[in-house]
XYZ file of C-alpha atoms in Angstrom:
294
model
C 0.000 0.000 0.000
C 2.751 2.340 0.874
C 4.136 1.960 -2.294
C 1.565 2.786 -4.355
C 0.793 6.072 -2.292
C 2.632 7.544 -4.829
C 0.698 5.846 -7.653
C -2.886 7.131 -6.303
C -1.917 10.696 -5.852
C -1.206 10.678 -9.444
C -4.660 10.118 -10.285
C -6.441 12.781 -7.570
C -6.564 15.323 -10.582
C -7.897 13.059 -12.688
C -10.710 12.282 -10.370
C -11.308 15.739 -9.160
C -12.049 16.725 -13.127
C -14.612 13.528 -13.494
C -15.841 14.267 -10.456
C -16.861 18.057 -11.198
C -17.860 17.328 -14.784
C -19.666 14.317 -14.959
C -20.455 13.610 -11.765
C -21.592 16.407 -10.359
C -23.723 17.524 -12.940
C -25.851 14.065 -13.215
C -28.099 15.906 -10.547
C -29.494 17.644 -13.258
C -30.986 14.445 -14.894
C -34.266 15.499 -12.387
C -34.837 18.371 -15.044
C -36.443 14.887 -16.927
C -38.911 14.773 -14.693
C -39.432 18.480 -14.640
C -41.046 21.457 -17.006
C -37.290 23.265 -16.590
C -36.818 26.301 -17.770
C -33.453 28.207 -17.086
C -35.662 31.215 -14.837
C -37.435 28.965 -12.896
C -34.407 26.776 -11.762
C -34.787 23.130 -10.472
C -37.073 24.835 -7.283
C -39.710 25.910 -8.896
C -39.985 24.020 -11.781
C -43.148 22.152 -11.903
C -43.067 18.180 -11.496
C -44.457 16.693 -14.792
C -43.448 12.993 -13.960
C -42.887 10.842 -17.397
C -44.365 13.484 -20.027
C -41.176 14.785 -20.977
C -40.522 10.414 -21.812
C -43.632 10.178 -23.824
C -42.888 13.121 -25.628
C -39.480 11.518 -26.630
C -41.744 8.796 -27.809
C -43.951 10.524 -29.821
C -41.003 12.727 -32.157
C -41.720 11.836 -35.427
C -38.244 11.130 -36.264
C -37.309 9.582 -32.904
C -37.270 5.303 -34.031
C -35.060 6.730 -37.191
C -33.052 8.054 -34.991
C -32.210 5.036 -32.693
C -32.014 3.064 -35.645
C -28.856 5.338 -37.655
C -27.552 5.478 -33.939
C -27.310 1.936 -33.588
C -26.683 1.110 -37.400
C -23.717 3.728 -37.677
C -22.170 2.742 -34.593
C -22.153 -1.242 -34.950
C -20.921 -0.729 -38.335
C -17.992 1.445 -36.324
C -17.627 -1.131 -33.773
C -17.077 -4.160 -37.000
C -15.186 -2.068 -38.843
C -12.465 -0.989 -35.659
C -12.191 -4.274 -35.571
C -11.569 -5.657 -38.981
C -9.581 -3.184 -39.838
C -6.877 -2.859 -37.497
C -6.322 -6.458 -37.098
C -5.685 -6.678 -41.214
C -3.218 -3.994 -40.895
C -1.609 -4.929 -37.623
C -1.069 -8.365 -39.691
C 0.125 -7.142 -42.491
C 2.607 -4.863 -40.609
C 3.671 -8.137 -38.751
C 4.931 -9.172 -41.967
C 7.287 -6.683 -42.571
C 10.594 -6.837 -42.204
C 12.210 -3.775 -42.459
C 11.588 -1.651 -39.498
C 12.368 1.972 -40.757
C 9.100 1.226 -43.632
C 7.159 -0.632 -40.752
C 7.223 2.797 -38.643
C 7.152 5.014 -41.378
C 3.369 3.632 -42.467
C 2.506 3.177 -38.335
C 3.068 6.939 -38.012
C 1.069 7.566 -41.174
C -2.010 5.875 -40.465
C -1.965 7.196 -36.663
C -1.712 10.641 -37.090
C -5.137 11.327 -38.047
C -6.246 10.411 -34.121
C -4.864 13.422 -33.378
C -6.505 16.050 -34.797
C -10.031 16.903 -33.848
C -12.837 16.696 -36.329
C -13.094 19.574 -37.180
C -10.212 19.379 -38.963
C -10.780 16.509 -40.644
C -14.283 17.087 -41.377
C -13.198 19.938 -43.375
C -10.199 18.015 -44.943
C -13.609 14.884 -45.508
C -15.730 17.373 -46.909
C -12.792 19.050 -49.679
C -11.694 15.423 -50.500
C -15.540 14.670 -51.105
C -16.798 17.730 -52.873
C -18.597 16.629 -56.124
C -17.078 19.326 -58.142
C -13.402 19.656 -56.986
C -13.157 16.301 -54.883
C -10.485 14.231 -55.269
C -12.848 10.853 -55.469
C -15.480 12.471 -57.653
C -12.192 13.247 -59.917
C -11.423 9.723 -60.534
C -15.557 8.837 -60.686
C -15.700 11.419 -63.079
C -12.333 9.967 -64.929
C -14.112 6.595 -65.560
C -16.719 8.376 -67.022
C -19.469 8.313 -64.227
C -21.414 11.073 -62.724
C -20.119 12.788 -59.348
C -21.716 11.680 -55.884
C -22.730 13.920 -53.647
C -21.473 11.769 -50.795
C -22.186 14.072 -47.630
C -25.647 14.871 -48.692
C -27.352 11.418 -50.472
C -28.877 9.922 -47.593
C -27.630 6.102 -49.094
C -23.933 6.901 -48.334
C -23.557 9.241 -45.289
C -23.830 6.304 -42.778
C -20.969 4.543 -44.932
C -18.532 7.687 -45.154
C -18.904 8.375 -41.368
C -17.936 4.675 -40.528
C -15.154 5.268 -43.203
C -13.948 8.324 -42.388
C -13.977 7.249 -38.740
C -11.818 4.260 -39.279
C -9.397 6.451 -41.159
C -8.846 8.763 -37.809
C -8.841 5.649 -35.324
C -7.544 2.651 -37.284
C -4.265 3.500 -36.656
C -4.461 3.781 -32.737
C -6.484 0.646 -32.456
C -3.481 -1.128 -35.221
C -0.999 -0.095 -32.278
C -3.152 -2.184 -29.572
C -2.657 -5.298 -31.728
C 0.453 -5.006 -32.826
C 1.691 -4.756 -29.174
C -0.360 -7.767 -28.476
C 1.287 -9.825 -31.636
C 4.820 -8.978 -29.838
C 3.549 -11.479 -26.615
C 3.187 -14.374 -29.336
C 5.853 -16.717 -28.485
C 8.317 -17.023 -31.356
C 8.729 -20.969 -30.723
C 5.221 -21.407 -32.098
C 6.053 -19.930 -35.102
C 9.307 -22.455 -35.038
C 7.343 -25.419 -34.402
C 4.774 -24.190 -37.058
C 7.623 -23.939 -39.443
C 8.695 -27.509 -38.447
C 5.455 -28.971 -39.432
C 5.575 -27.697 -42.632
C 3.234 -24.620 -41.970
C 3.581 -21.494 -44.884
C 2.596 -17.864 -43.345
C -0.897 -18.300 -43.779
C -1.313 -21.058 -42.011
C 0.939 -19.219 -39.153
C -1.129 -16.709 -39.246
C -4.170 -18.802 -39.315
C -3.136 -21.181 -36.648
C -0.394 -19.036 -34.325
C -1.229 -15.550 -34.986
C -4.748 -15.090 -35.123
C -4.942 -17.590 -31.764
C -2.482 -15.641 -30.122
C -4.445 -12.387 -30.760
C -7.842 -14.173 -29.324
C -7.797 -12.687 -25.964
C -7.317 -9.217 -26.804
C -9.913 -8.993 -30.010
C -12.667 -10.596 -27.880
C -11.582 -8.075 -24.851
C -11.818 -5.049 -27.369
C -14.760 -6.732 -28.981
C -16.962 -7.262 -25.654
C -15.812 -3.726 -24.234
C -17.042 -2.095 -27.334
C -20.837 -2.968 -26.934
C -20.948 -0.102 -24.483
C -20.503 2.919 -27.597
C -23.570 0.961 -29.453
C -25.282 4.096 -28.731
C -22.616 6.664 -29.554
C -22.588 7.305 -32.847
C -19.772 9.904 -32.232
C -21.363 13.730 -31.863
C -18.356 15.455 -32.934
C -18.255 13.840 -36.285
C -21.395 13.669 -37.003
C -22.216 17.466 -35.939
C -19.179 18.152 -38.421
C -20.675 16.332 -41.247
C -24.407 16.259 -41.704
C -26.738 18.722 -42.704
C -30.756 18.368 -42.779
C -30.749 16.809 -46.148
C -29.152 13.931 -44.532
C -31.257 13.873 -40.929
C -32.769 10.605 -42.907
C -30.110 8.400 -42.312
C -27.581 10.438 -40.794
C -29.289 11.664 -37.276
C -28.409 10.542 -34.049
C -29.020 10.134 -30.366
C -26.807 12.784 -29.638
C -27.026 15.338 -32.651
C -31.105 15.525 -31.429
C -30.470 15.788 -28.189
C -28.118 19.026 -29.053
C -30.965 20.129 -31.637
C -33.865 19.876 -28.933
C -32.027 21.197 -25.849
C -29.714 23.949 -26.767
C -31.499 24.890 -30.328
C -35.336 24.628 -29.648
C -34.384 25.416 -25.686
C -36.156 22.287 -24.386
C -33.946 21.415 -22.043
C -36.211 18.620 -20.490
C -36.894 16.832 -22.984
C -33.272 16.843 -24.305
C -32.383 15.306 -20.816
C -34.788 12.626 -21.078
C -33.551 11.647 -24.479
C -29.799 11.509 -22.442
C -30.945 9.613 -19.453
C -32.760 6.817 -21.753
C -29.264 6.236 -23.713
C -27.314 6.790 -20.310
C -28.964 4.145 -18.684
C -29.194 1.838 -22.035
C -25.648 2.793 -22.244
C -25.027 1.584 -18.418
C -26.337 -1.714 -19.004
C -24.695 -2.359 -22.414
C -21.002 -1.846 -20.544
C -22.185 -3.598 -17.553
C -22.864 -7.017 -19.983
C -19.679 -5.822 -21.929
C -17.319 -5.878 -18.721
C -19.141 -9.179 -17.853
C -19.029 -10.755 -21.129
C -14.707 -9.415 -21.164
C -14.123 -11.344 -17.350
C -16.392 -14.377 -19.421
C -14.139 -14.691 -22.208
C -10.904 -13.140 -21.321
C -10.550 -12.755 -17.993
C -10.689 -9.432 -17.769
C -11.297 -7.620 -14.716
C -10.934 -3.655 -13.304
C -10.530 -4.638 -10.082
């Protein structure tokens, strides 16, 4: 205990700031229950029980929306995992080191910019007139696509263009996990007359197990995050079809159309959905890897 004094003061900062800003302010979640308004304050504000909830219920667009939430962000969750593990294989295979970092530091410098960056750098390489890709559609002799604002390929770009700013940190993960492979596998693989892909297949991939189903089962808690930032950076109301989330309507209703209790509702209904998706994650994770915070 003594020696990890050191250890836990290290991390009082850290739980001071989660403590004061997302702790703290779940006391507001009673504004649910409440006809808030900003003058009145949580006091006075009159007690309307479950309206605000049937009122969530009763938006038009709501269903649509839970359904591009949870279509966009399963799509993420497949794709952040398919993806990095090809690479992080492929990488594997290389030999020479200096080429092997050059393309890790390529593919993981996108993670650090924000997206509003990128979303301008997404929207320039998309453009239908000047866009790179509509250049080369246009060079096969096809018409341009208007990707960002055809409702039958905004879902797709987002998990794309996602996957380009995160593949590379998520291809670190594995990689790191490849290196506790133990080489004499690969030996005895070699010795019964196994070629790389069955290596791969039968050494690799095996060795890997416990850290894609970890990732995997830990993942089901962002079912319901499509990812605000990107979204808010991309769409536009021609898209709202297909390309409107939990979290983009909850932004629209509370700090747009000032309904602040209905906007809360919407974000205690995915909280708590949220809650119980990372609760069967964390459970599924100890299930099948062994995985455990404490």
């Amino acid at each position: 205990m003594k020696r990890n004094i050191p250890l836990h003061l290290m991390l009082i900062p850290g739980v001071i700031i989660v403590l004061i800003y997302c702790y703290i302010p779940m006391a507001g979640n009673i504004i649910a229950f409440q006809d808030f308004t900003p003058l009145m304050g949580y006091a006075k504000a009159e007690w309307v029980g479950l309206d605000n909830f049937q009122y969530m219920m009763d938006l038009p667009s709501f269903y649509q929306v839970v359904w591009n939430t949870i279509f966009i962000s399963i799509m993420k969750i497949v794709s952040g995992l398919v993806a990095p593990i090809t690479i992080a294989l492929m990488l594997n295979e290389v030999r020479k080191s200096v080429f092997k970092r050059y393309v890790q530091t390529i593919i993981y410098m996108p993670h650090f910019f924000s997206w509003v960056i990128l979303g301008g750098i997404v929207v320039d390489i998309l453009s239908p007139s000047e866009g790179i890709v509509n250049q080369i559609i246009k060079a096969f002799g096809f018409q341009p696509v208007s990707f960002l604002s055809d409702n039958k390929w905004f879902p797709y770009v987002m998990v794309l263009s996602n996957e380009w700013k995160e593949v590379g940190f998520s291809t670190i993960i594995y990689l790191a996990a490849l290196t506790s492979i133990d080489p004499t596998q690969y030996e005895a693989a070699i010795i019964d007359g196994a070629n790389r892909w069955k290596q791969t297949w039968h050494v690799t991939l095996p060795g890997i197990r416990p850290t894609i189903i970890l990732l995997a089962c830990l993942s089901l808690g962002n079912v319901l995050n499509g990812g605000f930032d990107q979204v808010f950076n991309l769409y536009s109301p021609v898209v709202y079809q297909s390309g409107d989330i939990l979290d983009t309507l909850v932004y629209r209703i509370g700090l747009v159309d000032n309904n602040y209790s209905v906007a809360t509702a919407v974000g205690l209904v995915k909280s708590v959905v949220s809650l119980v998706l990372i609760s069967a994650g964390y459970w599924l994770a100890y299930r099948f890897a062994k995985y455990r915070i404490f």
